[in-house]
C-alpha atoms as a PDB file:
ATOM      1  CA  MET A   1     -22.272  -9.235   1.345  1.00  0.00           C
ATOM      2  CA  PRO A   2     -22.229  -5.827   3.118  1.00  0.00           C
ATOM      3  CA  GLY A   3     -18.722  -4.957   4.261  1.00  0.00           C
ATOM      4  CA  GLN A   4     -17.020  -8.066   2.986  1.00  0.00           C
ATOM      5  CA  PHE A   5     -15.877  -9.461  -0.317  1.00  0.00           C
ATOM      6  CA  GLU A   6     -17.515 -12.594  -1.659  1.00  0.00           C
ATOM      7  CA  PRO A   7     -16.411 -14.739  -4.585  1.00  0.00           C
ATOM      8  CA  LEU A   8     -18.086 -14.348  -7.961  1.00  0.00           C
ATOM      9  CA  PRO A   9     -18.943 -17.368 -10.118  1.00  0.00           C
ATOM     10  CA  GLY A  10     -16.144 -17.833 -12.626  1.00  0.00           C
ATOM     11  CA  GLY A  11     -13.614 -15.838 -10.601  1.00  0.00           C
ATOM     12  CA  GLY A  12     -13.272 -12.390  -9.152  1.00  0.00           C
ATOM     13  CA  ALA A  13     -14.967 -10.868  -6.132  1.00  0.00           C
ATOM     14  CA  ALA A  14     -17.826  -8.559  -5.200  1.00  0.00           C
ATOM     15  CA  VAL A  15     -18.566  -6.289  -2.261  1.00  0.00           C
ATOM     16  CA  ALA A  16     -21.448  -3.969  -1.419  1.00  0.00           C
ATOM     17  CA  LEU A  17     -20.251  -0.468  -0.570  1.00  0.00           C
ATOM     18  CA  ASP A  18     -22.267   2.543   0.513  1.00  0.00           C
ATOM     19  CA  ASP A  19     -21.502   6.068  -0.649  1.00  0.00           C
ATOM     20  CA  VAL A  20     -19.446   6.893   2.458  1.00  0.00           C
ATOM     21  CA  GLU A  21     -17.313   3.756   2.066  1.00  0.00           C
ATOM     22  CA  ILE A  22     -16.784   4.490  -1.624  1.00  0.00           C
ATOM     23  CA  SER A  23     -15.750   8.046  -0.790  1.00  0.00           C
ATOM     24  CA  ILE A  24     -13.323   6.946   1.941  1.00  0.00           C
ATOM     25  CA  ILE A  25     -11.577   4.306  -0.182  1.00  0.00           C
ATOM     26  CA  ARG A  26     -11.369   6.638  -3.182  1.00  0.00           C
ATOM     27  CA  SER A  27      -9.969   9.485  -1.083  1.00  0.00           C
ATOM     28  CA  LEU A  28      -7.338   7.220   0.490  1.00  0.00           C
ATOM     29  CA  ALA A  29      -6.328   5.855  -2.929  1.00  0.00           C
ATOM     30  CA  VAL A  30      -5.953   9.396  -4.308  1.00  0.00           C
ATOM     31  CA  GLN A  31      -3.805  10.368  -1.306  1.00  0.00           C
ATOM     32  CA  LEU A  32      -1.666   7.278  -1.889  1.00  0.00           C
ATOM     33  CA  LEU A  33      -1.190   8.255  -5.530  1.00  0.00           C
ATOM     34  CA  GLU A  34      -0.142  11.756  -4.516  1.00  0.00           C
ATOM     35  CA  LEU A  35       2.337  10.337  -1.996  1.00  0.00           C
ATOM     36  CA  ILE A  36       3.870   7.879  -4.482  1.00  0.00           C
ATOM     37  CA  GLY A  37       4.252  10.691  -7.010  1.00  0.00           C
ATOM     38  CA  PRO A  38       4.419  10.774 -10.807  1.00  0.00           C
ATOM     39  CA  GLY A  39       6.166   8.106 -12.793  1.00  0.00           C
ATOM     40  CA  PRO A  40       9.356   8.483 -14.804  1.00  0.00           C
ATOM     41  CA  ALA A  41       7.323   8.932 -18.020  1.00  0.00           C
ATOM     42  CA  GLU A  42       5.846  12.142 -16.631  1.00  0.00           C
ATOM     43  CA  ASP A  43       9.321  13.279 -15.597  1.00  0.00           C
ATOM     44  CA  ALA A  44      10.796  12.370 -19.003  1.00  0.00           C
ATOM     45  CA  GLN A  45       8.043  14.195 -20.879  1.00  0.00           C
ATOM     46  CA  GLY A  46       6.641  11.027 -22.400  1.00  0.00           C
ATOM     47  CA  ASP A  47       9.900   9.572 -23.790  1.00  0.00           C
ATOM     48  CA  PRO A  48       9.466   5.766 -23.407  1.00  0.00           C
ATOM     49  CA  LEU A  49      13.199   5.088 -23.832  1.00  0.00           C
ATOM     50  CA  ALA A  50      14.044   7.516 -21.065  1.00  0.00           C
ATOM     51  CA  GLU A  51      11.612   5.649 -18.809  1.00  0.00           C
ATOM     52  CA  LEU A  52      13.139   2.287 -19.735  1.00  0.00           C
ATOM     53  CA  PHE A  53      16.671   3.371 -18.818  1.00  0.00           C
ATOM     54  CA  ALA A  54      15.836   5.652 -15.895  1.00  0.00           C
ATOM     55  CA  ASP A  55      17.583   4.818 -12.635  1.00  0.00           C
ATOM     56  CA  GLY A  56      15.568   5.071  -9.486  1.00  0.00           C
ATOM     57  CA  PRO A  57      16.658   6.707  -6.249  1.00  0.00           C
ATOM     58  CA  SER A  58      19.457   5.120  -4.260  1.00  0.00           C
ATOM     59  CA  GLU A  59      18.544   6.599  -0.866  1.00  0.00           C
ATOM     60  CA  PRO A  60      15.557   5.541   1.247  1.00  0.00           C
ATOM     61  CA  PRO A  61      12.653   8.020   1.226  1.00  0.00           C
ATOM     62  CA  ALA A  62      12.478  10.574   4.030  1.00  0.00           C
ATOM     63  CA  ASP A  63       8.732  10.118   4.559  1.00  0.00           C
ATOM     64  CA  PRO A  64       8.007   7.238   7.005  1.00  0.00           C
ATOM     65  CA  VAL A  65       5.057   6.049   4.886  1.00  0.00           C
ATOM     66  CA  LEU A  66       7.219   5.791   1.773  1.00  0.00           C
ATOM     67  CA  ARG A  67       9.922   4.040   3.811  1.00  0.00           C
ATOM     68  CA  ARG A  68       7.292   1.468   4.829  1.00  0.00           C
ATOM     69  CA  LEU A  69       6.076   1.077   1.231  1.00  0.00           C
ATOM     70  CA  PHE A  70       9.628   0.923  -0.189  1.00  0.00           C
ATOM     71  CA  PRO A  71      11.819  -0.573   2.559  1.00  0.00           C
ATOM     72  CA  ASP A  72      15.535  -1.257   2.262  1.00  0.00           C
ATOM     73  CA  ALA A  73      16.184  -4.702   0.839  1.00  0.00           C
ATOM     74  CA  TYR A  74      19.291  -5.624   2.824  1.00  0.00           C
ATOM     75  CA  VAL A  75      18.638  -3.923   6.142  1.00  0.00           C
ATOM     76  CA  ASP A  76      16.946  -6.050   8.791  1.00  0.00           C
ATOM     77  CA  PRO A  77      16.344  -4.323  12.146  1.00  0.00           C
ATOM     78  CA  GLU A  78      16.061  -7.725  13.836  1.00  0.00           C
ATOM     79  CA  GLN A  79      19.470  -8.824  12.542  1.00  0.00           C
ATOM     80  CA  PRO A  80      21.996  -6.093  13.299  1.00  0.00           C
ATOM     81  CA  PRO A  81      25.153  -5.920  11.181  1.00  0.00           C
ATOM     82  CA  ALA A  82      28.067  -7.986  12.426  1.00  0.00           C
ATOM     83  CA  SER A  83      30.574  -5.167  11.859  1.00  0.00           C
ATOM     84  CA  PRO A  84      30.855  -1.628  10.489  1.00  0.00           C
ATOM     85  CA  ARG A  85      31.995  -3.132   7.174  1.00  0.00           C
ATOM     86  CA  ASP A  86      28.918  -5.378   7.117  1.00  0.00           C
ATOM     87  CA  ALA A  87      26.697  -2.349   7.767  1.00  0.00           C
ATOM     88  CA  GLU A  88      28.349  -0.423   4.924  1.00  0.00           C
ATOM     89  CA  GLU A  89      27.972  -3.376   2.529  1.00  0.00           C
ATOM     90  CA  ARG A  90      24.291  -3.694   3.398  1.00  0.00           C
ATOM     91  CA  ARG A  91      23.768   0.010   2.699  1.00  0.00           C
ATOM     92  CA  GLU A  92      25.552  -0.300  -0.649  1.00  0.00           C
ATOM     93  CA  TYR A  93      23.555  -3.386  -1.669  1.00  0.00           C
ATOM     94  CA  SER A  94      20.307  -1.716  -0.585  1.00  0.00           C
ATOM     95  CA  ALA A  95      21.131   1.423  -2.566  1.00  0.00           C
ATOM     96  CA  GLU A  96      21.896  -0.582  -5.710  1.00  0.00           C
ATOM     97  CA  PHE A  97      18.773  -2.728  -5.332  1.00  0.00           C
ATOM     98  CA  ARG A  98      16.625   0.384  -4.782  1.00  0.00           C
ATOM     99  CA  ARG A  99      18.113   2.134  -7.824  1.00  0.00           C
ATOM    100  CA  TYR A 100      17.066  -0.725 -10.116  1.00  0.00           C
ATOM    101  CA  THR A 101      13.714  -1.700  -8.555  1.00  0.00           C
ATOM    102  CA  GLU A 102      11.988   1.267  -6.921  1.00  0.00           C
ATOM    103  CA  ASN A 103      10.662   2.815 -10.136  1.00  0.00           C
ATOM    104  CA  ASP A 104       8.974  -0.478 -11.049  1.00  0.00           C
ATOM    105  CA  LEU A 105       7.604  -0.893  -7.530  1.00  0.00           C
ATOM    106  CA  ARG A 106       6.206   2.632  -7.616  1.00  0.00           C
ATOM    107  CA  ALA A 107       4.642   1.985 -11.035  1.00  0.00           C
ATOM    108  CA  GLY A 108       2.938  -1.156  -9.724  1.00  0.00           C
ATOM    109  CA  LYS A 109       1.582   0.590  -6.658  1.00  0.00           C
ATOM    110  CA  ARG A 110       0.453   3.526  -8.806  1.00  0.00           C
ATOM    111  CA  GLU A 111      -1.327   1.152 -11.205  1.00  0.00           C
ATOM    112  CA  ASN A 112      -3.095  -0.633  -8.332  1.00  0.00           C
ATOM    113  CA  ALA A 113      -4.299   2.625  -6.779  1.00  0.00           C
ATOM    114  CA  LEU A 114      -5.523   3.854 -10.177  1.00  0.00           C
ATOM    115  CA  ALA A 115      -7.413   0.574 -10.693  1.00  0.00           C
ATOM    116  CA  VAL A 116      -9.205   1.147  -7.369  1.00  0.00           C
ATOM    117  CA  ILE A 117     -10.133   4.716  -8.308  1.00  0.00           C
ATOM    118  CA  ARG A 118     -11.331   3.732 -11.786  1.00  0.00           C
ATOM    119  CA  SER A 119     -13.466   0.847 -10.529  1.00  0.00           C
ATOM    120  CA  LEU A 120     -15.070   3.069  -7.886  1.00  0.00           C
ATOM    121  CA  ASP A 121     -15.676   5.837 -10.430  1.00  0.00           C
ATOM    122  CA  ALA A 122     -17.433   3.315 -12.701  1.00  0.00           C
ATOM    123  CA  LEU A 123     -19.992   2.483 -10.001  1.00  0.00           C
ATOM    124  CA  ALA A 124     -23.425   3.933 -10.562  1.00  0.00           C
ATOM    125  CA  GLY A 125     -25.870   4.126  -7.736  1.00  0.00           C
ATOM    126  CA  ASP A 126     -27.389   6.422  -5.190  1.00  0.00           C
ATOM    127  CA  GLY A 127     -26.695   5.256  -1.671  1.00  0.00           C
ATOM    128  CA  GLY A 128     -24.083   2.727  -2.708  1.00  0.00           C
ATOM    129  CA  ALA A 129     -23.556  -0.096  -5.149  1.00  0.00           C
ATOM    130  CA  VAL A 130     -22.156  -3.582  -5.544  1.00  0.00           C
ATOM    131  CA  LEU A 131     -18.586  -3.488  -6.790  1.00  0.00           C
ATOM    132  CA  LYS A 132     -17.759  -6.476  -9.011  1.00  0.00           C
ATOM    133  CA  LEU A 133     -14.112  -7.164  -9.763  1.00  0.00           C
ATOM    134  CA  SER A 134     -12.446  -9.513 -12.220  1.00  0.00           C
ATOM    135  CA  GLU A 135      -9.616 -11.719 -10.965  1.00  0.00           C
ATOM    136  CA  ARG A 136      -7.035  -9.190 -12.216  1.00  0.00           C
ATOM    137  CA  GLU A 137      -8.883  -6.271 -10.627  1.00  0.00           C
ATOM    138  CA  SER A 138      -9.181  -8.276  -7.394  1.00  0.00           C
ATOM    139  CA  GLN A 139      -5.392  -8.697  -7.335  1.00  0.00           C
ATOM    140  CA  GLN A 140      -4.944  -4.968  -7.924  1.00  0.00           C
ATOM    141  CA  TRP A 141      -7.382  -4.178  -5.122  1.00  0.00           C
ATOM    142  CA  LEU A 142      -5.543  -6.570  -2.836  1.00  0.00           C
ATOM    143  CA  GLY A 143      -2.250  -4.778  -3.531  1.00  0.00           C
ATOM    144  CA  ALA A 144      -3.832  -1.353  -3.034  1.00  0.00           C
ATOM    145  CA  LEU A 145      -5.580  -2.347   0.207  1.00  0.00           C
ATOM    146  CA  ASN A 146      -2.266  -3.650   1.516  1.00  0.00           C
ATOM    147  CA  ASP A 147      -0.508  -0.402   0.578  1.00  0.00           C
ATOM    148  CA  LEU A 148      -3.255   1.694   2.184  1.00  0.00           C
ATOM    149  CA  ARG A 149      -2.986  -0.301   5.427  1.00  0.00           C
ATOM    150  CA  LEU A 150       0.809   0.016   5.400  1.00  0.00           C
ATOM    151  CA  ALA A 151       0.499   3.782   4.863  1.00  0.00           C
ATOM    152  CA  ILE A 152      -2.026   4.266   7.660  1.00  0.00           C
ATOM    153  CA  GLY A 153      -0.057   1.908   9.910  1.00  0.00           C
ATOM    154  CA  ALA A 154       3.075   3.990   9.354  1.00  0.00           C
ATOM    155  CA  ARG A 155       1.202   7.182  10.269  1.00  0.00           C
ATOM    156  CA  LEU A 156      -0.160   5.463  13.398  1.00  0.00           C
ATOM    157  CA  GLU A 157       3.354   4.112  14.142  1.00  0.00           C
ATOM    158  CA  ILE A 158       2.154   0.503  14.131  1.00  0.00           C
ATOM    159  CA  ASP A 159       5.217  -1.715  13.844  1.00  0.00           C
ATOM    160  CA  ASP A 160       3.622  -5.135  14.168  1.00  0.00           C
ATOM    161  CA  GLU A 161       0.266  -6.848  14.621  1.00  0.00           C
ATOM    162  CA  ASP A 162       0.633  -6.769  18.424  1.00  0.00           C
ATOM    163  CA  ASP A 163       0.183  -2.992  18.246  1.00  0.00           C
ATOM    164  CA  THR A 164      -3.316  -3.428  16.783  1.00  0.00           C
ATOM    165  CA  ASP A 165      -4.643  -4.722  20.131  1.00  0.00           C
ATOM    166  CA  LEU A 166      -4.032  -1.257  21.570  1.00  0.00           C
ATOM    167  CA  LEU A 167      -6.025   0.327  18.746  1.00  0.00           C
ATOM    168  CA  TYR A 168      -9.230  -1.361  19.865  1.00  0.00           C
ATOM    169  CA  ARG A 169      -8.946   0.332  23.248  1.00  0.00           C
ATOM    170  CA  LEU A 170      -8.472   3.911  22.037  1.00  0.00           C
ATOM    171  CA  PRO A 171     -11.028   6.302  23.557  1.00  0.00           C
ATOM    172  CA  ASP A 172     -13.462   7.916  21.116  1.00  0.00           C
ATOM    173  CA  GLU A 173     -12.008  11.377  21.753  1.00  0.00           C
ATOM    174  CA  ASP A 174      -8.522  10.300  20.621  1.00  0.00           C
ATOM    175  CA  PRO A 175      -7.714  12.235  17.401  1.00  0.00           C
ATOM    176  CA  ARG A 176      -6.272   9.043  15.869  1.00  0.00           C
ATOM    177  CA  LYS A 177      -9.602   7.223  16.160  1.00  0.00           C
ATOM    178  CA  PRO A 178     -10.850   7.901  12.571  1.00  0.00           C
ATOM    179  CA  MET A 179      -7.536   6.667  11.130  1.00  0.00           C
ATOM    180  CA  VAL A 180      -7.659   3.635  13.400  1.00  0.00           C
ATOM    181  CA  MET A 181     -11.201   2.824  12.269  1.00  0.00           C
ATOM    182  CA  ALA A 182     -10.133   3.099   8.619  1.00  0.00           C
ATOM    183  CA  TYR A 183      -7.104   0.879   9.294  1.00  0.00           C
ATOM    184  CA  LEU A 184      -9.190  -1.834  10.942  1.00  0.00           C
ATOM    185  CA  TRP A 185     -11.966  -1.636   8.323  1.00  0.00           C
ATOM    186  CA  LEU A 186      -9.500  -1.899   5.433  1.00  0.00           C
ATOM    187  CA  GLY A 187      -7.954  -4.887   7.216  1.00  0.00           C
ATOM    188  CA  GLY A 188     -11.338  -6.599   7.262  1.00  0.00           C
ATOM    189  CA  LEU A 189     -11.861  -5.887   3.567  1.00  0.00           C
ATOM    190  CA  GLN A 190      -8.378  -7.167   2.786  1.00  0.00           C
ATOM    191  CA  GLU A 191      -8.929 -10.354   4.779  1.00  0.00           C
ATOM    192  CA  THR A 192     -12.210 -11.190   3.044  1.00  0.00           C
ATOM    193  CA  LEU A 193     -10.705 -10.433  -0.374  1.00  0.00           C
ATOM    194  CA  VAL A 194      -7.797 -12.768   0.338  1.00  0.00           C
ATOM    195  CA  SER A 195     -10.212 -15.536   1.310  1.00  0.00           C
ATOM    196  CA  THR A 196     -12.195 -15.103  -1.922  1.00  0.00           C
ATOM    197  CA  LEU A 197      -9.031 -15.444  -4.003  1.00  0.00           C
ATOM    198  CA  MET A 198      -7.762 -18.563  -2.280  1.00  0.00           C
ATOM    199  CA  PRO A 199      -8.327 -21.809  -4.237  1.00  0.00           C
END
C-alpha cells in the first residue's frame, strides 16, 4: 500500500503515508485554501442570506493558478472566435456564467481542501500512518488532488500532458525540480485513487 491508494472493503480507500508525505500534502492544501480565499459568508459577516444572493466576480482572476482552477466557460483557445462580435458575446456569456457559478465552485474546492487537512490532522502516528477514507472523503480527496495538480501545473506552465515528458528529464539542480516531483507524485496518488473508486 505505500504510496498508492487501495480500496477498502465496503467502499472508500486507504493509503500509507509517512510524516514527510503528510506534511507536504497538508502544506499544499493549506496554500490552496489561502489562494482560493475566504467564502462569501466570511465577507458577509456570517449572514446566510447575503451568501445565498451574493454575485460572484465577472472577470477572470489575474493569478494564472486561479485562472486554471476557474477557467472561462465560453472561451476555447483551440476554437478562435469567428468575428469580433462572436468574441464579445463569448466574453459576455463567460462573465455572466462566472458571476453565478464561481462562488459555488470556490466553496466546493475550499471544502475539498479542508477535508484533506482535517483527515490528515486526525491521523495519529509517529513516522506515518494509514489514512482511511470513506467514499465521500475519497471523492473530496480526488477533487483536492486534481486542484493541487492544476495549481502546480499552472506554476510550472504545463499546458497539456505532453509537457510532462519534459519534466522527467529536468536536471536535479533545476529549481523547479521539487515542484515537479510533487506534481508527478500527486499524479500517481490521484491515478491510484481513481482506480479504487471505479466500479
